Amino acid sequence: MNTESALVRLPDGVSLSAFVPVAYFDKHMDCLRVVTMDRSVTEHRVDGFLTLHKSNHRLDLDPEYVGFTIKGIRHLFESVGLDLNGVHRLADIIDRLVKHRPGSAMSTVLELVYRDFKENGDLEVDLAA
């Protein structure tokens, strides 16, 4: 086998780098997506607002959940008084949502799941992008 034929050639100007956790607002789907590890996932819908991303091929030290999606961000942000045009820390968004609906399925699950994501609490979400 020719090793040169096994190489992947990237288009000019494109480079690969290590995975970095990300949180972003998908304005077209009106949702906040958080991805903390580069894994294939199965999405598990908790309620009308929250979907958890469960790792399909978990390594021994990996968390069970490697991301989540919160739907209906425009409505939720309006309800909790967060600016839709601002930049917010993920930890602050989760804190406001949990305090807004204490005891709800979304609130309870976010509290539990956030334990695995604490190191990513400083991720910023730019809602104006």
Coordinates of C-alpha atoms in Angstrom, one line a residue:
M1 CA 0.0 0.0 0.0
N2 CA 1.3 3.4 -0.9
T3 CA 1.5 5.5 2.3
E4 CA 1.1 8.7 0.3
S5 CA -2.3 7.6 -1.0
A6 CA -3.4 7.1 2.6
L7 CA -2.7 10.7 3.5
V8 CA -5.6 13.1 3.8
R9 CA -4.9 16.4 2.0
L10 CA -6.7 19.4 3.5
P11 CA -7.8 22.3 1.3
D12 CA -5.4 25.3 1.2
G13 CA -5.9 27.5 4.3
V14 CA -7.5 24.7 6.4
S15 CA -5.8 23.3 9.4
L16 CA -6.7 20.8 12.2
S17 CA -6.2 21.5 15.9
A18 CA -7.1 19.8 19.2
F19 CA -10.8 19.8 20.2
V20 CA -11.8 22.6 22.5
P21 CA -15.2 22.6 24.4
V22 CA -17.7 25.0 22.9
A23 CA -21.0 26.5 23.8
Y24 CA -22.9 28.4 21.1
F25 CA -26.3 29.9 20.2
D26 CA -27.8 28.4 17.1
K27 CA -30.1 31.3 16.1
H28 CA -31.8 29.4 13.3
M29 CA -32.8 26.5 15.7
D30 CA -33.3 28.8 18.7
C31 CA -31.1 26.6 20.9
L32 CA -28.0 26.7 23.0
R33 CA -25.6 23.8 22.2
V34 CA -22.8 22.8 24.5
V35 CA -20.2 20.2 23.4
T36 CA -17.6 19.3 26.0
M37 CA -15.9 16.3 24.4
D38 CA -15.4 15.2 20.9
R39 CA -17.5 12.0 20.9
S40 CA -20.3 10.5 18.9
V41 CA -23.5 10.9 20.9
T42 CA -27.0 9.7 21.3
E43 CA -29.4 12.6 22.2
H44 CA -31.9 11.9 25.0
R45 CA -34.7 14.4 25.3
V46 CA -35.5 15.2 28.9
D47 CA -38.4 17.6 28.3
G48 CA -39.5 20.3 25.8
F49 CA -36.4 22.4 26.6
L50 CA -33.5 20.1 27.4
T51 CA -31.8 17.3 25.4
L52 CA -28.7 15.5 26.9
H53 CA -25.9 14.2 24.7
K54 CA -24.8 10.8 26.0
S55 CA -21.4 9.4 24.8
N56 CA -21.8 6.4 22.6
H57 CA -18.3 5.0 23.2
R58 CA -17.3 6.1 26.6
L59 CA -13.8 5.6 27.9
D60 CA -13.3 4.7 31.5
L61 CA -12.7 8.2 32.8
D62 CA -15.2 10.0 30.5
P63 CA -18.3 11.6 31.9
E64 CA -21.6 9.9 30.8
Y65 CA -22.9 13.1 29.2
V66 CA -20.6 15.1 26.9
G67 CA -23.0 17.9 26.0
F68 CA -26.5 19.2 26.0
T69 CA -28.9 21.3 24.0
I70 CA -31.4 23.8 25.5
K71 CA -34.2 24.7 23.2
G72 CA -36.4 27.8 23.1
I73 CA -33.6 30.1 24.2
R74 CA -35.4 33.3 23.1
H75 CA -38.4 32.5 25.3
L76 CA -36.2 31.2 28.2
F77 CA -33.9 34.3 28.1
E78 CA -36.9 36.6 28.0
S79 CA -38.4 34.8 31.0
V80 CA -35.2 35.1 33.1
G81 CA -34.2 38.6 32.0
L82 CA -31.1 37.7 30.0
D83 CA -30.1 39.9 27.0
L84 CA -30.4 38.1 23.7
N85 CA -27.7 40.3 22.2
G86 CA -25.1 39.9 24.8
V87 CA -22.2 37.5 25.7
H88 CA -22.9 35.3 28.7
R89 CA -20.9 32.8 30.7
L90 CA -22.4 29.3 30.5
A91 CA -22.3 29.1 34.3
D92 CA -24.4 32.2 34.6
I93 CA -26.9 31.0 32.0
I94 CA -27.4 27.7 33.8
D95 CA -27.6 29.4 37.2
R96 CA -30.4 31.7 36.0
L97 CA -32.3 28.9 34.4
V98 CA -32.1 26.7 37.5
K99 CA -33.2 29.5 39.7
H100 CA -36.1 30.4 37.4
R101 CA -37.6 26.9 37.4
P102 CA -36.5 25.2 40.6
G103 CA -37.7 21.6 40.8
S104 CA -38.5 21.4 37.1
A105 CA -37.0 18.5 35.1
M106 CA -34.7 20.9 33.2
S107 CA -33.5 22.5 36.5
T108 CA -32.8 19.2 38.3
V109 CA -31.0 17.7 35.3
L110 CA -28.9 20.8 34.6
E111 CA -27.8 20.8 38.3
L112 CA -26.8 17.2 38.1
V113 CA -25.2 17.4 34.7
Y114 CA -23.4 20.6 35.4
R115 CA -21.2 18.8 37.9
D116 CA -19.5 17.2 34.9
F117 CA -19.2 20.5 33.1
K118 CA -17.9 22.8 35.9
E119 CA -14.5 23.1 34.2
N120 CA -16.4 24.4 31.2
G121 CA -18.4 27.0 33.2
D122 CA -16.2 29.8 31.8
L123 CA -17.3 29.1 28.3
E124 CA -18.9 32.2 26.8
V125 CA -21.9 32.2 24.6
D126 CA -22.2 35.1 22.1
L127 CA -25.9 35.4 21.3
A128 CA -25.3 38.2 18.8
A129 CA -23.1 36.1 16.5

